[in-house]
């Protein structure tokens, strides 16, 4: 079992894997050790076929305050090297999560800043507590976004709004984030854990192979032409139609009952 002083905690509730950023004393700011631990946890989850959904959350008062600036302040001359040591494993982890067949749900509260905001919007879905506050804070320290922020942000909100959020680095509340499409739902702060578990349970109940194909189609659509996407849709549906889960889903529809999927 993980100890409470590890920078990233990996726990399981049934088929759901919880990855918890665990440096609450610094609002889960990410340093080299945290980035490496997060990558290791993501790889562990990716290697476990029994995981049906993944939740990324933070302990303490917030989700993540971004990069640990104390690491840069301690040795300014090695700023580029420190950045690489943090960003390298963080980006590798984000690629692992994007390739996961299981859905990835970010559960955020309090400060969601810098790399924390990038990570939150990189997830497949995001649920936010009412006290969540989002800021792409890089411009305030003469830095540029990382953690896939410049990839996902314009896809979620459009280029003009992405420019505003990145260049002005304003802080927005959870309701504004919901209106912009940065999060999928906002819940009372005290209910975040319960609501996250309920949503994760719903995601884990989806036929795993179908979800993997849906996720792949949506993520792949940005670089596909219309004919290519149509062909991919046909191929994915034909593959789905050949599964036991599809036959069970159709039978359950006509029998007016909930389906029982088994991943076959």
PDB file of C-alpha atoms in Angstrom:
ATOM      1  CA  UNK A   1       0.000   0.000   0.000  1.00  0.00           C
ATOM      2  CA  UNK A   2       1.275   3.512  -0.749  1.00  0.00           C
ATOM      3  CA  UNK A   3       2.361   5.666   2.149  1.00  0.00           C
ATOM      4  CA  UNK A   4       0.802   9.073   2.606  1.00  0.00           C
ATOM      5  CA  UNK A   5       4.045  10.933   1.911  1.00  0.00           C
ATOM      6  CA  UNK A   6       4.404   9.664  -1.655  1.00  0.00           C
ATOM      7  CA  UNK A   7       3.942  12.451  -4.251  1.00  0.00           C
ATOM      8  CA  UNK A   8       1.344  10.453  -6.205  1.00  0.00           C
ATOM      9  CA  UNK A   9      -1.045   7.930  -4.661  1.00  0.00           C
ATOM     10  CA  UNK A  10      -2.501   5.105  -6.729  1.00  0.00           C
ATOM     11  CA  UNK A  11      -5.605   3.476  -5.241  1.00  0.00           C
ATOM     12  CA  UNK A  12      -8.372   1.255  -6.573  1.00  0.00           C
ATOM     13  CA  UNK A  13     -12.109   1.208  -5.916  1.00  0.00           C
ATOM     14  CA  UNK A  14     -13.291  -1.783  -7.901  1.00  0.00           C
ATOM     15  CA  UNK A  15     -12.500  -1.231 -11.571  1.00  0.00           C
ATOM     16  CA  UNK A  16     -11.659   2.451 -11.022  1.00  0.00           C
ATOM     17  CA  UNK A  17      -8.066   3.646 -10.535  1.00  0.00           C
ATOM     18  CA  UNK A  18      -7.570   6.863  -8.560  1.00  0.00           C
ATOM     19  CA  UNK A  19      -4.387   8.861  -9.154  1.00  0.00           C
ATOM     20  CA  UNK A  20      -4.061  11.493  -6.421  1.00  0.00           C
ATOM     21  CA  UNK A  21      -1.452  14.228  -6.570  1.00  0.00           C
ATOM     22  CA  UNK A  22      -0.164  14.292  -3.007  1.00  0.00           C
ATOM     23  CA  UNK A  23       1.942  17.321  -2.110  1.00  0.00           C
ATOM     24  CA  UNK A  24      -0.754  19.256  -0.239  1.00  0.00           C
ATOM     25  CA  UNK A  25       1.768  21.444   1.597  1.00  0.00           C
ATOM     26  CA  UNK A  26       2.567  23.135  -1.755  1.00  0.00           C
ATOM     27  CA  UNK A  27      -0.867  22.760  -3.358  1.00  0.00           C
ATOM     28  CA  UNK A  28       0.384  19.694  -5.250  1.00  0.00           C
ATOM     29  CA  UNK A  29       2.864  21.739  -7.280  1.00  0.00           C
ATOM     30  CA  UNK A  30       4.691  19.376  -9.578  1.00  0.00           C
ATOM     31  CA  UNK A  31       8.442  18.846  -9.199  1.00  0.00           C
ATOM     32  CA  UNK A  32      10.754  16.270 -10.742  1.00  0.00           C
ATOM     33  CA  UNK A  33       9.851  13.487  -8.302  1.00  0.00           C
ATOM     34  CA  UNK A  34       6.128  14.108  -8.720  1.00  0.00           C
ATOM     35  CA  UNK A  35       6.373  14.073 -12.504  1.00  0.00           C
ATOM     36  CA  UNK A  36       8.272  10.763 -12.436  1.00  0.00           C
ATOM     37  CA  UNK A  37       5.832   9.266  -9.933  1.00  0.00           C
ATOM     38  CA  UNK A  38       2.855  10.389 -12.006  1.00  0.00           C
ATOM     39  CA  UNK A  39       4.323   8.790 -15.128  1.00  0.00           C
ATOM     40  CA  UNK A  40       4.986   5.552 -13.242  1.00  0.00           C
ATOM     41  CA  UNK A  41       1.409   5.484 -11.923  1.00  0.00           C
ATOM     42  CA  UNK A  42      -0.005   6.103 -15.405  1.00  0.00           C
ATOM     43  CA  UNK A  43       2.088   3.268 -16.817  1.00  0.00           C
ATOM     44  CA  UNK A  44       0.918   0.958 -14.042  1.00  0.00           C
ATOM     45  CA  UNK A  45      -2.703   1.761 -14.865  1.00  0.00           C
ATOM     46  CA  UNK A  46      -2.080   1.312 -18.590  1.00  0.00           C
ATOM     47  CA  UNK A  47      -0.714  -2.158 -17.914  1.00  0.00           C
ATOM     48  CA  UNK A  48      -3.774  -3.289 -15.974  1.00  0.00           C
ATOM     49  CA  UNK A  49      -6.583  -4.465 -18.248  1.00  0.00           C
ATOM     50  CA  UNK A  50      -8.986  -4.631 -15.299  1.00  0.00           C
ATOM     51  CA  UNK A  51      -9.029  -0.823 -14.985  1.00  0.00           C
ATOM     52  CA  UNK A  52     -12.249   0.474 -16.522  1.00  0.00           C
ATOM     53  CA  UNK A  53     -11.950   4.158 -15.563  1.00  0.00           C
ATOM     54  CA  UNK A  54      -9.242   6.475 -14.231  1.00  0.00           C
ATOM     55  CA  UNK A  55      -9.717   9.456 -11.911  1.00  0.00           C
ATOM     56  CA  UNK A  56      -7.049  12.143 -11.444  1.00  0.00           C
ATOM     57  CA  UNK A  57      -7.496  14.206  -8.280  1.00  0.00           C
ATOM     58  CA  UNK A  58      -5.508  16.223  -5.764  1.00  0.00           C
ATOM     59  CA  UNK A  59      -5.216  16.009  -1.996  1.00  0.00           C
ATOM     60  CA  UNK A  60      -5.492  18.983   0.321  1.00  0.00           C
ATOM     61  CA  UNK A  61      -6.842  22.407  -0.608  1.00  0.00           C
ATOM     62  CA  UNK A  62      -6.519  22.191  -4.372  1.00  0.00           C
ATOM     63  CA  UNK A  63      -5.965  20.114  -7.479  1.00  0.00           C
ATOM     64  CA  UNK A  64      -2.604  21.501  -8.576  1.00  0.00           C
ATOM     65  CA  UNK A  65      -0.970  24.912  -8.402  1.00  0.00           C
ATOM     66  CA  UNK A  66       1.228  24.211 -11.444  1.00  0.00           C
ATOM     67  CA  UNK A  67       4.969  23.674 -11.527  1.00  0.00           C
ATOM     68  CA  UNK A  68       6.960  23.931  -8.302  1.00  0.00           C
ATOM     69  CA  UNK A  69       8.598  27.307  -8.781  1.00  0.00           C
ATOM     70  CA  UNK A  70      10.748  26.731  -5.705  1.00  0.00           C
ATOM     71  CA  UNK A  71      12.740  24.240  -7.781  1.00  0.00           C
ATOM     72  CA  UNK A  72      13.561  26.999 -10.289  1.00  0.00           C
ATOM     73  CA  UNK A  73      14.195  29.633  -7.620  1.00  0.00           C
ATOM     74  CA  UNK A  74      16.684  27.371  -5.859  1.00  0.00           C
ATOM     75  CA  UNK A  75      18.967  27.163  -8.900  1.00  0.00           C
ATOM     76  CA  UNK A  76      18.095  29.812 -11.523  1.00  0.00           C
ATOM     77  CA  UNK A  77      21.062  28.922 -13.719  1.00  0.00           C
ATOM     78  CA  UNK A  78      19.655  25.436 -14.299  1.00  0.00           C
ATOM     79  CA  UNK A  79      16.152  26.573 -15.239  1.00  0.00           C
ATOM     80  CA  UNK A  80      16.112  24.828 -18.618  1.00  0.00           C
ATOM     81  CA  UNK A  81      17.389  21.561 -17.141  1.00  0.00           C
ATOM     82  CA  UNK A  82      14.847  21.673 -14.321  1.00  0.00           C
ATOM     83  CA  UNK A  83      12.058  22.348 -16.815  1.00  0.00           C
ATOM     84  CA  UNK A  84      13.073  19.350 -18.892  1.00  0.00           C
ATOM     85  CA  UNK A  85      13.221  17.075 -15.876  1.00  0.00           C
ATOM     86  CA  UNK A  86       9.627  17.985 -14.982  1.00  0.00           C
ATOM     87  CA  UNK A  87       8.062  18.393 -18.419  1.00  0.00           C
ATOM     88  CA  UNK A  88       9.564  15.253 -19.955  1.00  0.00           C
ATOM     89  CA  UNK A  89       7.836  12.714 -17.701  1.00  0.00           C
ATOM     90  CA  UNK A  90       4.691  14.852 -17.445  1.00  0.00           C
ATOM     91  CA  UNK A  91       4.284  14.859 -21.218  1.00  0.00           C
ATOM     92  CA  UNK A  92       5.006  11.144 -21.412  1.00  0.00           C
ATOM     93  CA  UNK A  93       2.267  10.580 -18.819  1.00  0.00           C
ATOM     94  CA  UNK A  94      -0.225  12.657 -20.793  1.00  0.00           C
ATOM     95  CA  UNK A  95       0.489  10.560 -23.880  1.00  0.00           C
ATOM     96  CA  UNK A  96      -0.129   7.392 -21.857  1.00  0.00           C
ATOM     97  CA  UNK A  97      -3.459   8.756 -20.628  1.00  0.00           C
ATOM     98  CA  UNK A  98      -4.516   9.819 -24.129  1.00  0.00           C
ATOM     99  CA  UNK A  99      -3.825   6.309 -25.425  1.00  0.00           C
ATOM    100  CA  UNK A 100      -5.653   4.544 -22.595  1.00  0.00           C
ATOM    101  CA  UNK A 101      -8.750   2.658 -23.725  1.00  0.00           C
ATOM    102  CA  UNK A 102     -10.342   3.517 -20.360  1.00  0.00           C
ATOM    103  CA  UNK A 103     -11.935   6.951 -19.817  1.00  0.00           C
ATOM    104  CA  UNK A 104      -9.907   9.475 -17.829  1.00  0.00           C
ATOM    105  CA  UNK A 105     -11.813  11.799 -15.489  1.00  0.00           C
ATOM    106  CA  UNK A 106     -10.215  14.827 -13.826  1.00  0.00           C
ATOM    107  CA  UNK A 107     -11.777  15.717 -10.463  1.00  0.00           C
ATOM    108  CA  UNK A 108     -10.674  19.227  -9.516  1.00  0.00           C
ATOM    109  CA  UNK A 109     -11.107  21.647  -6.641  1.00  0.00           C
ATOM    110  CA  UNK A 110      -9.446  24.772  -5.343  1.00  0.00           C
ATOM    111  CA  UNK A 111      -6.524  26.084  -7.408  1.00  0.00           C
ATOM    112  CA  UNK A 112      -6.260  24.523 -10.876  1.00  0.00           C
ATOM    113  CA  UNK A 113      -3.327  26.488 -12.241  1.00  0.00           C
ATOM    114  CA  UNK A 114      -0.611  26.215 -14.851  1.00  0.00           C
ATOM    115  CA  UNK A 115       0.191  22.558 -15.487  1.00  0.00           C
ATOM    116  CA  UNK A 116      -2.756  21.696 -13.254  1.00  0.00           C
ATOM    117  CA  UNK A 117      -5.132  23.355 -15.692  1.00  0.00           C
ATOM    118  CA  UNK A 118      -3.353  21.720 -18.624  1.00  0.00           C
ATOM    119  CA  UNK A 119      -3.728  18.312 -17.003  1.00  0.00           C
ATOM    120  CA  UNK A 120      -7.389  18.909 -16.153  1.00  0.00           C
ATOM    121  CA  UNK A 121      -8.328  19.797 -19.729  1.00  0.00           C
ATOM    122  CA  UNK A 122      -6.245  16.917 -21.125  1.00  0.00           C
ATOM    123  CA  UNK A 123      -8.541  14.404 -19.417  1.00  0.00           C
ATOM    124  CA  UNK A 124     -11.467  12.952 -21.347  1.00  0.00           C
ATOM    125  CA  UNK A 125     -13.918  14.506 -18.870  1.00  0.00           C
ATOM    126  CA  UNK A 126     -13.617  16.955 -15.999  1.00  0.00           C
ATOM    127  CA  UNK A 127     -15.815  17.418 -12.934  1.00  0.00           C
ATOM    128  CA  UNK A 128     -15.199  20.512 -10.813  1.00  0.00           C
ATOM    129  CA  UNK A 129     -16.092  21.571  -7.299  1.00  0.00           C
ATOM    130  CA  UNK A 130     -17.749  24.956  -6.912  1.00  0.00           C
ATOM    131  CA  UNK A 131     -14.589  26.301  -5.273  1.00  0.00           C
ATOM    132  CA  UNK A 132     -12.366  25.429  -8.259  1.00  0.00           C
ATOM    133  CA  UNK A 133     -10.438  28.331  -9.749  1.00  0.00           C
ATOM    134  CA  UNK A 134      -8.706  27.991 -13.102  1.00  0.00           C
ATOM    135  CA  UNK A 135      -5.804  29.977 -14.489  1.00  0.00           C
ATOM    136  CA  UNK A 136      -3.275  29.315 -17.225  1.00  0.00           C
ATOM    137  CA  UNK A 137      -0.743  31.286 -15.222  1.00  0.00           C
ATOM    138  CA  UNK A 138       2.383  30.920 -17.346  1.00  0.00           C
ATOM    139  CA  UNK A 139       2.449  34.419 -18.818  1.00  0.00           C
ATOM    140  CA  UNK A 140       2.627  35.892 -15.318  1.00  0.00           C
ATOM    141  CA  UNK A 141       6.145  34.474 -14.917  1.00  0.00           C
ATOM    142  CA  UNK A 142       7.267  34.934 -18.539  1.00  0.00           C
ATOM    143  CA  UNK A 143       6.813  31.249 -19.316  1.00  0.00           C
ATOM    144  CA  UNK A 144       4.871  29.304 -21.934  1.00  0.00           C
ATOM    145  CA  UNK A 145       2.220  26.611 -21.376  1.00  0.00           C
ATOM    146  CA  UNK A 146       3.101  22.950 -21.160  1.00  0.00           C
ATOM    147  CA  UNK A 147       1.247  19.776 -20.233  1.00  0.00           C
ATOM    148  CA  UNK A 148      -0.630  19.857 -23.577  1.00  0.00           C
ATOM    149  CA  UNK A 149      -2.372  23.118 -22.654  1.00  0.00           C
ATOM    150  CA  UNK A 150      -1.793  24.695 -26.064  1.00  0.00           C
ATOM    151  CA  UNK A 151      -3.135  21.545 -27.756  1.00  0.00           C
ATOM    152  CA  UNK A 152      -6.344  21.051 -25.816  1.00  0.00           C
ATOM    153  CA  UNK A 153      -7.335  24.618 -24.928  1.00  0.00           C
ATOM    154  CA  UNK A 154      -8.063  25.930 -28.452  1.00  0.00           C
ATOM    155  CA  UNK A 155      -9.891  22.692 -29.248  1.00  0.00           C
ATOM    156  CA  UNK A 156     -12.177  23.233 -26.268  1.00  0.00           C
ATOM    157  CA  UNK A 157     -12.795  26.980 -26.397  1.00  0.00           C
ATOM    158  CA  UNK A 158     -11.636  28.167 -29.838  1.00  0.00           C
ATOM    159  CA  UNK A 159      -8.492  30.058 -30.760  1.00  0.00           C
ATOM    160  CA  UNK A 160      -9.609  33.573 -29.781  1.00  0.00           C
ATOM    161  CA  UNK A 161     -10.704  32.588 -26.263  1.00  0.00           C
ATOM    162  CA  UNK A 162      -7.633  30.399 -25.843  1.00  0.00           C
ATOM    163  CA  UNK A 163      -5.472  33.423 -26.671  1.00  0.00           C
ATOM    164  CA  UNK A 164      -7.275  35.437 -24.011  1.00  0.00           C
ATOM    165  CA  UNK A 165      -6.902  32.780 -21.324  1.00  0.00           C
ATOM    166  CA  UNK A 166      -3.235  32.168 -22.124  1.00  0.00           C
ATOM    167  CA  UNK A 167      -2.088  35.742 -22.694  1.00  0.00           C
ATOM    168  CA  UNK A 168      -4.015  37.528 -19.925  1.00  0.00           C
ATOM    169  CA  UNK A 169      -3.783  34.606 -17.479  1.00  0.00           C
ATOM    170  CA  UNK A 170      -6.982  35.676 -15.752  1.00  0.00           C
ATOM    171  CA  UNK A 171      -8.480  33.447 -13.087  1.00  0.00           C
ATOM    172  CA  UNK A 172     -11.936  32.073 -13.842  1.00  0.00           C
ATOM    173  CA  UNK A 173     -14.343  30.318 -11.517  1.00  0.00           C
ATOM    174  CA  UNK A 174     -15.920  26.910 -11.954  1.00  0.00           C
ATOM    175  CA  UNK A 175     -19.183  28.220 -13.431  1.00  0.00           C
ATOM    176  CA  UNK A 176     -17.303  30.215 -16.056  1.00  0.00           C
ATOM    177  CA  UNK A 177     -15.207  27.144 -16.850  1.00  0.00           C
ATOM    178  CA  UNK A 178     -18.425  25.176 -17.307  1.00  0.00           C
ATOM    179  CA  UNK A 179     -19.874  27.802 -19.650  1.00  0.00           C
ATOM    180  CA  UNK A 180     -16.671  27.741 -21.724  1.00  0.00           C
ATOM    181  CA  UNK A 181     -16.674  23.950 -21.989  1.00  0.00           C
ATOM    182  CA  UNK A 182     -13.529  23.458 -19.913  1.00  0.00           C
ATOM    183  CA  UNK A 183     -15.391  21.216 -17.476  1.00  0.00           C
ATOM    184  CA  UNK A 184     -18.394  18.928 -17.888  1.00  0.00           C
ATOM    185  CA  UNK A 185     -20.158  19.611 -14.617  1.00  0.00           C
ATOM    186  CA  UNK A 186     -19.864  21.609 -11.406  1.00  0.00           C
ATOM    187  CA  UNK A 187     -20.878  20.144  -8.055  1.00  0.00           C
ATOM    188  CA  UNK A 188     -20.930  21.363  -4.448  1.00  0.00           C
ATOM    189  CA  UNK A 189     -17.437  21.266  -3.003  1.00  0.00           C
ATOM    190  CA  UNK A 190     -18.421  18.950  -0.166  1.00  0.00           C
ATOM    191  CA  UNK A 191     -19.920  16.496  -2.652  1.00  0.00           C
ATOM    192  CA  UNK A 192     -16.990  16.345  -5.097  1.00  0.00           C
ATOM    193  CA  UNK A 193     -15.678  12.937  -3.991  1.00  0.00           C
ATOM    194  CA  UNK A 194     -19.146  11.362  -3.987  1.00  0.00           C
ATOM    195  CA  UNK A 195     -20.121  12.863  -7.344  1.00  0.00           C
ATOM    196  CA  UNK A 196     -16.786  11.872  -8.864  1.00  0.00           C
ATOM    197  CA  UNK A 197     -17.223   8.289  -7.709  1.00  0.00           C
ATOM    198  CA  UNK A 198     -20.748   8.180  -9.141  1.00  0.00           C
ATOM    199  CA  UNK A 199     -19.596   9.502 -12.513  1.00  0.00           C
ATOM    200  CA  UNK A 200     -16.608   7.154 -12.571  1.00  0.00           C
ATOM    201  CA  UNK A 201     -18.923   4.234 -11.810  1.00  0.00           C
ATOM    202  CA  UNK A 202     -21.057   5.188 -14.811  1.00  0.00           C
ATOM    203  CA  UNK A 203     -18.002   5.398 -17.055  1.00  0.00           C
ATOM    204  CA  UNK A 204     -16.683   2.057 -15.825  1.00  0.00           C
ATOM    205  CA  UNK A 205     -20.011   0.442 -16.717  1.00  0.00           C
ATOM    206  CA  UNK A 206     -19.661   1.346 -20.408  1.00  0.00           C
ATOM    207  CA  UNK A 207     -18.548  -1.489 -22.680  1.00  0.00           C
ATOM    208  CA  UNK A 208     -14.779  -1.137 -22.558  1.00  0.00           C
ATOM    209  CA  UNK A 209     -14.040  -1.897 -26.207  1.00  0.00           C
ATOM    210  CA  UNK A 210     -16.755   0.472 -27.407  1.00  0.00           C
ATOM    211  CA  UNK A 211     -15.440   3.256 -25.194  1.00  0.00           C
ATOM    212  CA  UNK A 212     -11.915   2.751 -26.509  1.00  0.00           C
ATOM    213  CA  UNK A 213     -13.195   3.042 -30.087  1.00  0.00           C
ATOM    214  CA  UNK A 214     -15.289   6.140 -29.286  1.00  0.00           C
ATOM    215  CA  UNK A 215     -12.316   7.793 -27.595  1.00  0.00           C
ATOM    216  CA  UNK A 216     -10.073   6.948 -30.531  1.00  0.00           C
ATOM    217  CA  UNK A 217     -12.553   8.285 -33.083  1.00  0.00           C
ATOM    218  CA  UNK A 218     -13.032  11.591 -31.300  1.00  0.00           C
ATOM    219  CA  UNK A 219      -9.344  12.201 -30.611  1.00  0.00           C
ATOM    220  CA  UNK A 220      -8.368  11.153 -34.121  1.00  0.00           C
ATOM    221  CA  UNK A 221     -10.930  13.369 -35.822  1.00  0.00           C
ATOM    222  CA  UNK A 222      -8.740  16.492 -35.555  1.00  0.00           C
ATOM    223  CA  UNK A 223      -6.215  15.215 -38.068  1.00  0.00           C
ATOM    224  CA  UNK A 224      -8.545  13.218 -40.343  1.00  0.00           C
ATOM    225  CA  UNK A 225     -10.269  14.331 -43.504  1.00  0.00           C
ATOM    226  CA  UNK A 226     -14.034  13.769 -43.700  1.00  0.00           C
ATOM    227  CA  UNK A 227     -13.659  10.669 -45.923  1.00  0.00           C
ATOM    228  CA  UNK A 228     -11.001   9.290 -43.571  1.00  0.00           C
ATOM    229  CA  UNK A 229     -13.215   9.873 -40.548  1.00  0.00           C
ATOM    230  CA  UNK A 230     -16.220   8.283 -42.234  1.00  0.00           C
ATOM    231  CA  UNK A 231     -14.125   5.225 -43.042  1.00  0.00           C
ATOM    232  CA  UNK A 232     -12.862   5.072 -39.460  1.00  0.00           C
ATOM    233  CA  UNK A 233     -16.427   5.292 -38.143  1.00  0.00           C
ATOM    234  CA  UNK A 234     -17.560   2.436 -40.374  1.00  0.00           C
ATOM    235  CA  UNK A 235     -14.613   0.264 -39.385  1.00  0.00           C
ATOM    236  CA  UNK A 236     -15.193   0.954 -35.676  1.00  0.00           C
ATOM    237  CA  UNK A 237     -18.915   0.219 -35.863  1.00  0.00           C
ATOM    238  CA  UNK A 238     -18.356  -2.994 -37.798  1.00  0.00           C
ATOM    239  CA  UNK A 239     -15.815  -4.104 -35.200  1.00  0.00           C
ATOM    240  CA  UNK A 240     -18.240  -3.236 -32.405  1.00  0.00           C
ATOM    241  CA  UNK A 241     -21.101  -5.085 -34.090  1.00  0.00           C
ATOM    242  CA  UNK A 242     -19.059  -8.286 -34.012  1.00  0.00           C
ATOM    243  CA  UNK A 243     -18.712  -8.274 -30.206  1.00  0.00           C
ATOM    244  CA  UNK A 244     -20.712 -10.101 -27.543  1.00  0.00           C
ATOM    245  CA  UNK A 245     -21.137  -6.769 -25.747  1.00  0.00           C
ATOM    246  CA  UNK A 246     -22.903  -5.272 -28.754  1.00  0.00           C
ATOM    247  CA  UNK A 247     -25.252  -8.235 -28.980  1.00  0.00           C
ATOM    248  CA  UNK A 248     -25.945  -7.889 -25.259  1.00  0.00           C
ATOM    249  CA  UNK A 249     -26.573  -4.144 -25.634  1.00  0.00           C
ATOM    250  CA  UNK A 250     -29.090  -4.687 -28.431  1.00  0.00           C
ATOM    251  CA  UNK A 251     -30.830  -7.494 -26.534  1.00  0.00           C
ATOM    252  CA  UNK A 252     -31.040  -5.373 -23.396  1.00  0.00           C
ATOM    253  CA  UNK A 253     -32.561  -2.509 -25.398  1.00  0.00           C
ATOM    254  CA  UNK A 254     -35.397  -4.670 -26.689  1.00  0.00           C
ATOM    255  CA  UNK A 255     -35.868  -6.405 -23.361  1.00  0.00           C
ATOM    256  CA  UNK A 256     -36.016  -3.029 -21.595  1.00  0.00           C
ATOM    257  CA  UNK A 257     -33.318  -3.850 -19.041  1.00  0.00           C
ATOM    258  CA  UNK A 258     -29.843  -2.677 -18.205  1.00  0.00           C
ATOM    259  CA  UNK A 259     -27.061  -4.339 -20.193  1.00  0.00           C
ATOM    260  CA  UNK A 260     -24.346  -6.471 -18.579  1.00  0.00           C
ATOM    261  CA  UNK A 261     -21.108  -5.991 -20.466  1.00  0.00           C
ATOM    262  CA  UNK A 262     -18.168  -8.369 -20.066  1.00  0.00           C
ATOM    263  CA  UNK A 263     -15.581  -6.911 -22.399  1.00  0.00           C
ATOM    264  CA  UNK A 264     -16.018  -9.482 -25.146  1.00  0.00           C
TER     265      UNK A 264
END
